[in-house]
CSV table of C-alpha atoms in Angstrom, one decimal:
chain,number,residue,atom,x,y,z
A,1,MET,CA,1.2,-27.5,-10.4
A,2,GLY,CA,3.8,-25.6,-8.4
A,3,LYS,CA,5.0,-26.2,-4.9
A,4,ARG,CA,3.6,-23.0,-3.7
A,5,ASN,CA,0.0,-22.8,-2.6
A,6,TYR,CA,-1.3,-19.2,-2.8
A,7,SER,CA,-4.7,-20.0,-1.3
A,8,LEU,CA,-5.4,-18.0,1.9
A,9,PHE,CA,-6.7,-21.2,3.4
A,10,GLY,CA,-3.9,-23.4,2.1
A,11,PRO,CA,-1.0,-25.2,3.8
A,12,ASP,CA,1.5,-22.4,3.0
A,13,ALA,CA,-0.7,-19.9,4.8
A,14,ALA,CA,-0.7,-22.1,7.9
A,15,ARG,CA,3.0,-22.7,7.6
A,16,ALA,CA,3.7,-19.0,7.4
A,17,VAL,CA,1.9,-18.6,10.8
A,18,GLU,CA,3.3,-21.7,12.5
A,19,SER,CA,6.9,-20.9,11.5
A,20,GLY,CA,6.8,-17.4,13.0
A,21,LEU,CA,7.2,-15.7,9.6
A,22,THR,CA,4.0,-13.6,10.0
A,23,ALA,CA,5.1,-12.4,13.5
A,24,ALA,CA,8.7,-11.6,12.4
A,25,GLU,CA,10.0,-8.0,12.5
A,26,TRP,CA,10.8,-6.4,9.2
A,27,TYR,CA,14.2,-4.8,8.5
A,28,HIS,CA,14.2,-1.0,8.4
A,29,THR,CA,17.0,1.4,7.5
A,30,GLU,CA,17.7,3.7,10.4
A,31,VAL,CA,16.4,7.2,9.8
A,32,PRO,CA,16.7,9.9,12.6
A,33,ARG,CA,13.3,10.6,14.1
A,34,LYS,CA,13.3,14.3,13.3
A,35,VAL,CA,14.2,13.6,9.6
A,36,MET,CA,11.4,11.0,9.5
A,37,LYS,CA,8.9,13.3,11.0
A,38,ASP,CA,9.7,15.9,8.3
A,39,LEU,CA,9.3,13.2,5.6
A,40,MET,CA,6.0,12.0,7.0
A,41,ALA,CA,4.5,15.5,7.2
A,42,ARG,CA,1.3,15.8,5.3
A,43,SER,CA,0.3,18.4,2.8
A,44,ASP,CA,-2.8,19.0,0.6
A,45,ALA,CA,-1.1,21.1,-2.1
A,46,PRO,CA,0.8,18.5,-4.2
A,47,ALA,CA,-2.1,16.2,-4.4
A,48,ILE,CA,-4.6,18.9,-5.1
A,49,ARG,CA,-2.4,20.1,-8.0
A,50,ASP,CA,-2.0,16.6,-9.3
A,51,THR,CA,-5.7,15.8,-9.0
A,52,ILE,CA,-6.7,18.9,-10.9
A,53,ILE,CA,-4.2,18.0,-13.6
A,54,LEU,CA,-5.5,14.4,-13.7
A,55,TYR,CA,-9.2,15.0,-13.7
A,56,GLY,CA,-8.9,18.1,-15.9
A,57,SER,CA,-6.9,16.0,-18.4
A,58,MET,CA,-9.4,13.2,-18.3
A,59,ILE,CA,-12.4,15.5,-19.0
A,60,LEU,CA,-10.5,17.2,-21.8
A,61,LEU,CA,-9.4,14.0,-23.5
A,62,ALA,CA,-12.7,12.3,-23.1
A,63,GLY,CA,-14.5,15.4,-24.5
A,64,ILE,CA,-12.3,15.4,-27.6
A,65,GLY,CA,-12.7,11.6,-27.9
A,66,ILE,CA,-16.5,12.0,-27.8
A,67,ALA,CA,-16.4,15.0,-30.2
A,68,LEU,CA,-14.4,13.0,-32.8
A,69,TRP,CA,-16.3,9.7,-32.3
A,70,PRO,CA,-16.6,7.4,-34.3
A,71,SER,CA,-13.6,8.7,-36.4
A,72,TRP,CA,-10.2,7.0,-35.9
A,73,TRP,CA,-8.9,10.4,-35.2
A,74,SER,CA,-10.4,10.0,-31.7
A,75,ALA,CA,-8.2,7.0,-31.0
A,76,PRO,CA,-5.1,8.8,-29.6
A,77,PHE,CA,-7.3,10.7,-27.2
A,78,TRP,CA,-9.0,7.5,-26.0
A,79,LEU,CA,-5.6,5.9,-25.5
A,80,ALA,CA,-4.4,8.8,-23.4
A,81,TYR,CA,-7.7,9.0,-21.5
A,82,GLY,CA,-7.5,5.2,-20.9
A,83,VAL,CA,-4.1,5.3,-19.3
A,84,LEU,CA,-5.3,8.0,-16.9
A,85,TYR,CA,-8.5,6.0,-16.1
A,86,GLY,CA,-7.2,2.5,-16.1
A,87,SER,CA,-3.7,3.1,-14.7
A,88,ALA,CA,-3.5,6.4,-12.8
A,89,SER,CA,-6.5,5.3,-10.9
A,90,ASP,CA,-4.4,2.4,-9.5
A,91,SER,CA,-1.9,4.7,-7.9
A,92,ARG,CA,-4.6,7.1,-6.6
A,93,TRP,CA,-6.4,4.2,-5.1
A,94,HIS,CA,-3.2,3.1,-3.5
A,95,GLU,CA,-2.0,6.4,-2.1
A,96,CYS,CA,-5.4,7.6,-0.9
A,97,GLY,CA,-6.0,4.2,0.6
A,98,HIS,CA,-2.9,4.7,2.7
A,99,GLY,CA,-4.3,8.2,3.6
A,100,THR,CA,-1.1,9.9,2.8
A,101,ALA,CA,-1.8,11.7,-0.4
A,102,PHE,CA,-3.7,14.6,1.1
A,103,ARG,CA,-3.5,16.0,4.6
A,104,THR,CA,-7.3,16.4,4.7
A,105,PRO,CA,-9.0,13.0,5.3
A,106,TRP,CA,-12.1,13.7,3.2
A,107,MET,CA,-10.0,14.5,0.2
A,108,ASN,CA,-8.2,11.2,0.5
A,109,ASN,CA,-11.6,9.4,0.9
A,110,VAL,CA,-13.2,11.1,-2.2
A,111,VAL,CA,-10.3,10.3,-4.5
A,112,TYR,CA,-10.0,6.8,-3.0
A,113,GLU,CA,-13.7,6.1,-3.8
A,114,ILE,CA,-13.5,7.4,-7.4
A,115,ALA,CA,-10.2,5.6,-8.1
A,116,SER,CA,-11.5,2.3,-6.6
A,117,PHE,CA,-14.5,2.4,-8.9
A,118,MET,CA,-12.4,3.1,-12.0
A,119,ILE,CA,-9.8,0.4,-11.2
A,120,MET,CA,-12.7,-2.0,-10.4
A,121,ARG,CA,-11.8,-2.8,-6.8
A,122,ASN,CA,-14.5,-2.8,-4.1
A,123,SER,CA,-13.3,0.2,-2.0
A,124,ALA,CA,-14.5,-1.5,1.2
A,125,THR,CA,-12.6,-4.7,0.5
A,126,TRP,CA,-9.3,-3.7,-1.0
A,127,ARG,CA,-8.4,-1.3,1.8
A,128,TRP,CA,-8.0,-4.4,4.0
A,129,SER,CA,-6.2,-6.6,1.4
A,130,HIS,CA,-3.7,-3.9,1.0
A,131,ALA,CA,-3.1,-3.7,4.8
A,132,ARG,CA,-2.2,-7.4,4.6
A,133,HIS,CA,0.0,-6.8,1.6
A,134,HIS,CA,2.1,-4.4,3.8
A,135,SER,CA,2.2,-6.6,6.9
A,136,GLU,CA,3.0,-9.8,5.0
A,137,THR,CA,4.5,-8.7,1.7
A,138,TYR,CA,4.9,-11.7,-0.6
A,139,PHE,CA,4.3,-14.2,2.1
A,140,VAL,CA,2.9,-17.2,0.1
A,141,GLY,CA,-0.7,-17.9,1.2
A,142,ARG,CA,-0.9,-14.7,3.3
A,143,ASP,CA,-0.5,-11.8,0.9
A,144,PRO,CA,-3.7,-11.4,-1.3
A,145,GLU,CA,-2.0,-9.0,-3.7
A,146,ILE,CA,0.8,-11.2,-5.2
A,147,ALA,CA,1.0,-10.1,-8.8
A,148,VAL,CA,3.4,-12.8,-10.0
A,149,MET,CA,2.7,-16.2,-8.5
A,150,ARG,CA,5.3,-18.9,-9.0
A,151,PRO,CA,5.7,-20.7,-11.3
A,152,PRO,CA,4.6,-17.6,-13.3
A,153,GLU,CA,1.9,-18.1,-15.9
A,154,VAL,CA,3.3,-15.8,-18.6
A,155,ALA,CA,0.2,-15.8,-20.8
A,156,LYS,CA,-1.8,-14.5,-17.9
A,157,LEU,CA,0.7,-11.7,-17.2
A,158,VAL,CA,0.5,-10.7,-20.9
A,159,LEU,CA,-3.4,-10.8,-20.9
A,160,ASN,CA,-3.5,-8.6,-17.9
A,161,PHE,CA,-1.7,-5.8,-19.8
A,162,PHE,CA,-5.2,-5.4,-21.2
A,163,GLY,CA,-6.9,-5.9,-17.9
A,164,ILE,CA,-8.6,-9.0,-19.3
A,165,LEU,CA,-8.2,-11.3,-16.3
A,166,ASP,CA,-8.8,-8.6,-13.7
A,167,VAL,CA,-12.1,-7.6,-15.4
A,168,ILE,CA,-13.2,-11.2,-15.7
A,169,ALA,CA,-12.4,-11.8,-12.0
A,170,PHE,CA,-14.1,-8.5,-11.0
A,171,ILE,CA,-17.5,-9.1,-12.6
A,172,PRO,CA,-18.6,-12.2,-10.7
A,173,ARG,CA,-17.0,-10.9,-7.5
A,174,ILE,CA,-18.8,-7.6,-7.5
A,175,LEU,CA,-22.1,-9.3,-8.3
A,176,ARG,CA,-21.6,-11.7,-5.5
A,177,ASN,CA,-20.6,-8.8,-3.1
A,178,ALA,CA,-23.8,-7.0,-4.2
A,179,VAL,CA,-25.9,-10.1,-3.5
A,180,SER,CA,-24.3,-11.5,-0.4
A,181,GLY,CA,-21.4,-9.4,0.8
A,182,PRO,CA,-17.8,-10.5,1.0
A,183,THR,CA,-16.6,-13.9,-0.3
A,184,PRO,CA,-15.4,-16.4,2.2
A,185,GLU,CA,-11.8,-15.5,1.3
A,186,GLU,CA,-12.4,-11.8,1.7
A,187,ARG,CA,-13.9,-12.5,5.1
A,188,THR,CA,-10.4,-13.7,6.2
A,189,TYR,CA,-9.1,-10.1,6.1
A,190,VAL,CA,-12.1,-7.8,6.1
A,191,PRO,CA,-13.5,-7.2,9.7
A,192,GLN,CA,-17.1,-8.3,10.2
A,193,SER,CA,-18.0,-4.7,11.0
A,194,GLU,CA,-17.2,-3.8,7.4
A,195,TRP,CA,-19.1,-6.6,5.6
A,196,GLY,CA,-22.3,-4.5,5.2
A,197,LYS,CA,-20.2,-1.7,3.6
A,198,VAL,CA,-18.7,-4.2,1.1
A,199,GLN,CA,-22.2,-5.0,0.0
A,200,ARG,CA,-23.4,-1.4,-0.2
A,201,VAL,CA,-20.4,-0.3,-2.3
A,202,ALA,CA,-20.9,-3.3,-4.7
A,203,ILE,CA,-24.6,-2.3,-5.2
A,204,VAL,CA,-23.5,1.2,-6.2
A,205,TYR,CA,-20.9,-0.1,-8.6
A,206,VAL,CA,-23.4,-2.5,-10.2
A,207,ALA,CA,-25.9,0.2,-10.5
A,208,ILE,CA,-23.4,2.5,-12.3
A,209,TYR,CA,-22.3,-0.2,-14.7
A,210,ALA,CA,-25.9,-1.2,-15.4
A,211,ALA,CA,-26.9,2.4,-16.2
A,212,THR,CA,-23.8,2.7,-18.5
A,213,ILE,CA,-24.6,-0.5,-20.3
A,214,GLY,CA,-28.3,0.5,-20.6
A,215,LEU,CA,-27.3,3.9,-22.1
A,216,ALA,CA,-25.0,2.1,-24.6
A,217,VAL,CA,-27.9,-0.2,-25.6
A,218,TRP,CA,-30.3,2.7,-25.9
A,219,MET,CA,-27.8,4.7,-28.0
A,220,GLY,CA,-26.8,1.6,-30.1
A,221,SER,CA,-23.2,2.6,-29.5
A,222,ILE,CA,-20.3,1.5,-27.2
A,223,LEU,CA,-19.4,5.2,-26.6
A,224,PRO,CA,-20.7,5.3,-23.0
A,225,LEU,CA,-18.5,2.3,-22.3
A,226,MET,CA,-15.5,4.0,-23.8
A,227,VAL,CA,-15.9,6.6,-21.0
A,228,ILE,CA,-16.8,4.2,-18.2
A,229,GLY,CA,-15.6,0.6,-17.9
A,230,LEU,CA,-13.6,-0.2,-21.1
A,231,PRO,CA,-10.7,2.2,-20.2
A,232,ARG,CA,-10.0,-0.2,-17.3
A,233,MET,CA,-8.9,-2.6,-20.1
A,234,TYR,CA,-7.5,-0.4,-22.9
A,235,GLY,CA,-5.6,1.8,-20.4
A,236,ALA,CA,-4.4,-0.9,-18.0
A,237,TRP,CA,-1.1,-1.5,-19.6
A,238,HIS,CA,0.8,1.2,-17.7
A,239,HIS,CA,-0.2,0.1,-14.2
A,240,VAL,CA,0.5,-3.5,-15.1
A,241,MET,CA,3.9,-2.6,-16.5
A,242,THR,CA,4.9,-0.6,-13.4
A,243,GLY,CA,3.1,-3.0,-11.0
A,244,LEU,CA,5.0,-6.1,-12.2
A,245,LEU,CA,8.3,-4.3,-11.5
A,246,GLN,CA,7.3,-3.8,-7.8
A,247,HIS,CA,8.2,-7.3,-6.8
A,248,GLY,CA,8.6,-9.4,-9.9
A,249,GLY,CA,11.4,-11.9,-10.0
A,250,LEU,CA,12.4,-11.1,-6.4
A,251,ALA,CA,12.3,-13.2,-3.2
A,252,ASP,CA,9.1,-14.3,-1.4
A,253,ASN,CA,8.7,-15.2,2.3
A,254,VAL,CA,11.4,-12.8,3.5
A,255,VAL,CA,11.2,-9.9,6.0
A,256,ASP,CA,13.5,-7.4,4.3
A,257,HIS,CA,11.9,-5.2,1.6
A,258,ARG,CA,15.3,-4.8,-0.1
A,259,LEU,CA,15.0,-8.5,-1.1
A,260,ASN,CA,11.4,-8.5,-2.3
A,261,SER,CA,10.8,-5.0,-3.7
A,262,ARG,CA,12.3,-2.9,-6.5
A,263,THR,CA,13.0,0.8,-6.9
A,264,VAL,CA,13.2,2.0,-10.5
A,265,TYR,CA,14.0,5.4,-11.9
A,266,MET,CA,11.3,6.5,-14.3
A,267,ASN,CA,10.4,9.3,-16.6
A,268,PRO,CA,8.3,12.2,-15.3
A,269,ILE,CA,5.1,11.1,-17.1
A,270,SER,CA,5.2,7.6,-15.7
A,271,ARG,CA,6.0,9.0,-12.2
A,272,PHE,CA,2.9,11.2,-12.5
A,273,ILE,CA,0.7,8.3,-13.5
A,274,TYR,CA,2.3,6.1,-10.9
A,275,TRP,CA,2.5,8.8,-8.2
A,276,ASN,CA,6.2,8.0,-7.4
A,277,MET,CA,5.5,4.4,-6.4
A,278,ASN,CA,8.6,3.6,-8.5
A,279,TYR,CA,10.4,4.2,-5.1
A,280,HIS,CA,8.9,0.9,-4.0
A,281,VAL,CA,11.4,-0.3,-1.5
A,282,GLU,CA,11.2,3.0,0.2
A,283,HIS,CA,7.4,2.9,0.2
A,284,HIS,CA,7.2,-0.5,1.7
A,285,MET,CA,9.8,0.3,4.4
A,286,PHE,CA,8.1,3.5,5.4
A,287,PRO,CA,4.5,3.5,4.2
A,288,MET,CA,3.7,6.7,6.1
A,289,VAL,CA,5.8,8.8,3.8
A,290,PRO,CA,3.6,10.5,1.2
A,291,TYR,CA,4.3,10.0,-2.5
A,292,HIS,CA,5.6,13.5,-2.9
A,293,ALA,CA,8.3,12.9,-0.3
A,294,LEU,CA,9.5,9.6,-1.6
A,295,PRO,CA,12.3,11.1,-3.8
A,296,ARG,CA,13.7,12.8,-0.7
A,297,LEU,CA,13.5,9.6,1.3
A,298,HIS,CA,15.3,7.8,-1.5
A,299,GLU,CA,18.2,10.2,-1.4
A,300,ILE,CA,18.5,9.7,2.4
A,301,ILE,CA,18.4,5.9,2.5
A,302,LYS,CA,19.7,4.8,-1.0
A,303,ASP,CA,23.1,3.8,0.4
A,304,ASP,CA,21.4,1.1,2.4
A,305,LEU,CA,19.5,-0.3,-0.6
A,306,PRO,CA,20.3,-2.2,-3.7
A,307,PRO,CA,21.1,0.2,-6.6
A,308,PRO,CA,17.9,1.2,-8.3
A,309,ASN,CA,17.2,0.2,-11.9
A,310,ARG,CA,18.0,3.1,-14.2
A,311,SER,CA,14.8,2.9,-16.3
A,312,ILE,CA,11.7,0.9,-16.9
A,313,ALA,CA,13.4,-0.9,-19.9
A,314,GLU,CA,16.4,-1.7,-17.8
A,315,ALA,CA,14.3,-3.1,-15.0
A,316,PHE,CA,12.4,-5.3,-17.5
A,317,ARG,CA,15.6,-6.6,-18.9
A,318,GLU,CA,16.5,-7.6,-15.3
A,319,MET,CA,13.0,-8.9,-14.3
A,320,TRP,CA,11.7,-10.7,-17.4
A,321,PRO,CA,14.4,-13.3,-17.7
A,322,ALA,CA,14.0,-14.0,-14.0
A,323,ILE,CA,10.3,-14.6,-14.4
A,324,LEU,CA,10.9,-16.9,-17.4
A,325,ARG,CA,13.5,-18.8,-15.3
A,326,GLN,CA,10.9,-19.2,-12.5
A,327,VAL,CA,8.6,-20.9,-15.0
A,328,ARG,CA,11.1,-23.8,-15.0
A,329,ASN,CA,12.4,-23.4,-11.4
A,330,GLU,CA,9.9,-21.7,-9.2
A,331,ASP,CA,12.4,-21.4,-6.3
A,332,TYR,CA,14.7,-19.1,-8.4
A,333,PHE,CA,14.8,-15.4,-7.5
A,334,LEU,CA,17.0,-12.4,-8.1
A,335,LYS,CA,19.1,-11.4,-5.1
A,336,ARG,CA,20.5,-8.0,-5.8
A,337,ALA,CA,23.9,-7.0,-4.5
A,338,LEU,CA,24.0,-4.3,-1.8
A,339,PRO,CA,26.4,-1.4,-1.9
A,340,PRO,CA,29.3,-1.6,0.6
A,341,THR,CA,27.6,1.2,2.6
A,342,ALA,CA,24.5,-1.0,3.3
A,343,LYS,CA,23.8,-3.3,6.2
A,344,PRO,CA,24.1,-6.8,4.8
A,345,TYR,CA,21.1,-9.1,4.3
A,346,ARG,CA,20.6,-11.3,7.4
A,347,GLU,CA,20.2,-14.8,6.1
A,348,ASP,CA,18.9,-15.9,9.5
A,349,PHE,CA,15.9,-13.5,9.0
A,350,HIS,CA,14.8,-15.6,6.1
A,351,GLN,CA,14.9,-19.2,7.2
A,352,TYR,CA,11.4,-19.3,8.6
A,353,VAL,CA,9.8,-21.4,5.9
A,354,PRO,CA,12.0,-24.3,5.0
A,355,GLY,CA,13.0,-24.4,1.3
A,356,MET,CA,11.5,-21.0,0.5
A,357,MET,CA,14.7,-19.1,0.5
A,358,ARG,CA,17.6,-21.4,0.0
A,359,PRO,CA,20.7,-19.4,-0.8
A,360,ALA,CA,21.5,-21.7,-3.7
A,361,ALA,CA,18.2,-20.5,-5.4
A,362,ALA,CA,19.3,-16.9,-5.5
A,363,GLU,CA,21.5,-15.0,-7.8
B,1,MET,CA,-2.6,2.4,41.3
B,2,PRO,CA,0.8,3.9,41.3
B,3,TRP,CA,1.9,7.1,39.5
B,4,ILE,CA,5.2,6.3,37.8
B,5,ASP,CA,7.8,9.0,36.9
B,6,ALA,CA,8.0,8.3,33.1
B,7,CYS,CA,10.0,11.1,31.5
B,8,SER,CA,10.8,14.8,31.4
B,9,THR,CA,8.5,17.3,29.7
B,10,ASP,CA,11.5,18.2,27.5
B,11,ASP,CA,11.9,14.6,26.3
B,12,ILE,CA,9.0,14.9,23.9
B,13,ASP,CA,8.7,17.6,21.2
B,14,ALA,CA,5.4,19.3,20.9
B,15,GLU,CA,3.1,17.3,18.5
B,16,ASP,CA,5.2,14.2,19.0
B,17,LEU,CA,5.4,11.0,21.1
B,18,ILE,CA,8.0,8.7,22.7
B,19,ARG,CA,8.0,5.1,23.7
B,20,TRP,CA,8.1,4.3,27.4
B,21,ASP,CA,8.5,0.8,28.7
B,22,HIS,CA,7.7,-0.1,32.3
B,23,ALA,CA,7.2,-3.4,34.2
B,24,GLY,CA,7.0,-5.5,31.1
B,25,GLN,CA,4.5,-3.2,29.4
B,26,THR,CA,5.1,-0.7,26.6
B,27,PHE,CA,3.4,2.7,26.4
B,28,ALA,CA,3.3,5.7,24.2
B,29,ILE,CA,3.5,9.2,25.8
B,30,TYR,CA,2.3,12.2,23.7
B,31,HIS,CA,2.9,15.9,23.9
B,32,SER,CA,-0.1,17.7,22.3
B,33,PRO,CA,0.2,20.9,20.3
B,34,GLU,CA,-1.5,22.7,23.2
B,35,GLY,CA,1.3,21.5,25.6
B,36,GLU,CA,-0.7,18.8,27.3
B,37,PHE,CA,0.6,15.2,27.9
B,38,PHE,CA,-1.3,11.9,27.3
B,39,ALA,CA,-0.4,8.2,27.5
B,40,THR,CA,-1.7,5.2,25.7
B,41,ALA,CA,-0.8,1.6,25.2
B,42,GLY,CA,2.2,1.5,23.0
B,43,LEU,CA,1.1,-1.1,20.4
B,44,CYS,CA,-1.5,-0.6,17.7
B,45,THR,CA,-4.6,-2.6,18.3
B,46,HIS,CA,-4.6,-3.8,14.7
B,47,GLU,CA,-1.3,-5.7,14.3
B,48,GLN,CA,0.8,-4.9,17.4
B,49,VAL,CA,3.1,-2.4,15.8
B,50,HIS,CA,4.6,0.1,18.1
B,51,LEU,CA,3.1,3.5,17.7
B,52,CYS,CA,6.4,5.3,18.7
B,53,ASP,CA,7.5,5.5,15.0
B,54,GLY,CA,4.1,6.9,14.0
B,55,LEU,CA,3.1,10.4,13.2
B,56,VAL,CA,1.2,12.8,15.5
B,57,MET,CA,-1.1,15.2,13.7
B,58,GLY,CA,-3.0,17.4,16.1
B,59,HIS,CA,-4.7,14.9,18.4
B,60,LEU,CA,-4.3,11.9,16.2
B,61,ILE,CA,-1.6,9.3,16.2
B,62,GLU,CA,-1.1,7.4,13.0
B,63,CYS,CA,0.3,3.9,13.1
B,64,PRO,CA,3.5,3.6,11.0
B,65,LYS,CA,2.5,0.3,9.4
B,66,HIS,CA,-1.0,0.7,8.0
B,67,ASN,CA,-1.8,4.3,8.7
B,68,GLY,CA,-4.7,3.5,11.1
B,69,GLN,CA,-5.4,6.5,13.4
B,70,PHE,CA,-6.4,6.9,17.0
B,71,ASP,CA,-7.3,10.0,19.0
B,72,TYR,CA,-4.6,9.6,21.7
B,73,ARG,CA,-6.7,11.7,24.2
B,74,THR,CA,-9.5,9.1,24.3
B,75,GLY,CA,-8.0,6.1,22.5
B,76,GLU,CA,-10.8,6.1,20.0
B,77,ALA,CA,-10.1,4.4,16.7
B,78,LYS,CA,-10.5,7.0,14.0
B,79,ARG,CA,-9.4,5.4,10.7
B,80,ALA,CA,-9.3,2.0,9.2
B,81,PRO,CA,-7.7,-0.5,9.4
B,82,VAL,CA,-7.9,0.0,13.2
B,83,CYS,CA,-11.3,-0.9,14.7
B,84,VAL,CA,-10.5,-1.5,18.4
B,85,ASN,CA,-9.9,1.5,20.6
B,86,LEU,CA,-6.5,2.1,22.2
B,87,ARG,CA,-6.2,1.9,26.0
B,88,THR,CA,-5.4,5.2,27.7
B,89,PHE,CA,-3.7,6.0,31.0
B,90,PRO,CA,-4.0,9.0,33.3
B,91,VAL,CA,-1.1,11.5,33.1
B,92,LYS,CA,-0.1,14.3,35.4
B,93,VAL,CA,2.8,16.8,35.2
B,94,GLU,CA,4.7,17.9,38.3
B,95,GLY,CA,7.4,20.4,37.6
B,96,ASP,CA,9.2,19.2,34.6
B,97,ARG,CA,8.3,15.6,35.1
B,98,VAL,CA,5.6,13.5,33.5
B,99,PHE,CA,3.9,10.9,35.6
B,100,VAL,CA,1.7,8.0,34.3
B,101,GLU,CA,-0.8,6.1,36.4
B,102,VAL,CA,-0.1,2.5,35.4
B,103,ALA,CA,-2.8,0.0,36.1
């Protein structure tokens, strides 16, 4: 049993409020208003292009997979389809949830709803949990989207590369949402005006899965589930791999995204799947900047940030030992050095919750 | 209620906003694409983030923290996570000065 209590009703949640942590102002790199306006400008073109490529590829790959089924020759096509279904949907859910991917609101909403279904997140619930994740990023007991809780349970992290725990958690939750609306915990961050929508969305999801399972039983084959549902598991590995890097091994209960988020240079295919969220410090500091402008934002503010990791592999080599060390000492975290051009970390920013960010715990 | 001289018309680019503080209150003053001026409360009704760092798109102001949107002409909340409307204030332009009627 660790010292941290991640329950949204627990003592750490209360302490984060009482100490003033939740009301504290986050650090931001200074960017001139005109430059920021240019970076924030919305455009439909990049996201329409990417969405056509994404959904076109999914239809093609699933079509070949179905045509070759049940031969093992279909396997590579399912694996590629699965990553687009079970991982690219995570980044589409994320960007369209922010409303920044497209300029046109209905386009954001359509892709958000499709992506939410594929990634198995109630679209009416998770929009609100993600708002909290941005307000109170990695505040223990307040952020409902902490991927690596301390002390880390490494077996659970590994299982989730196949979406196992996420899917196991999703099934009872969506059934409960369909029967009685949001859970008590969800009601802490979803406004009451949205509770009916949470239930309606859940009923639609349950109906689609029931129809898919019914079709599979009628056909006597898992093929329908290879198209809908199972790719959330066999294709989850990429979004878990990139998602762990966002905040893994870094500080919690701080108000400077340079301390709790990680930017990693990635290959173009991973950046397409991840929609540039590898620029994660930049995204958290300026969530209004669309994914397609994040590389430009990175160039502008990088001198005020810790140096980015040079690759996914290099980032894992940094993060994984830190996570393993947190198993033994949950207060440990990585504190990356800033370049001389950066404004220094302000230790006084981070003393809100006693014991949570002792300088001695960091390296 | 007094009309307060808030800023010059040149202080705000078209389709943009500025922050204006007066008598312990904070406001946002907008310059619409059509050249009209509007004023609202300065803080988002969701989590008290100042709107001055947000993005004006047509007649919408988007909060810089969670991307909630308001119609700054009416204060109407237009996009989650904002649910509560934004307070608006009357504005008039005399010469090159923008006046806000502060309650």
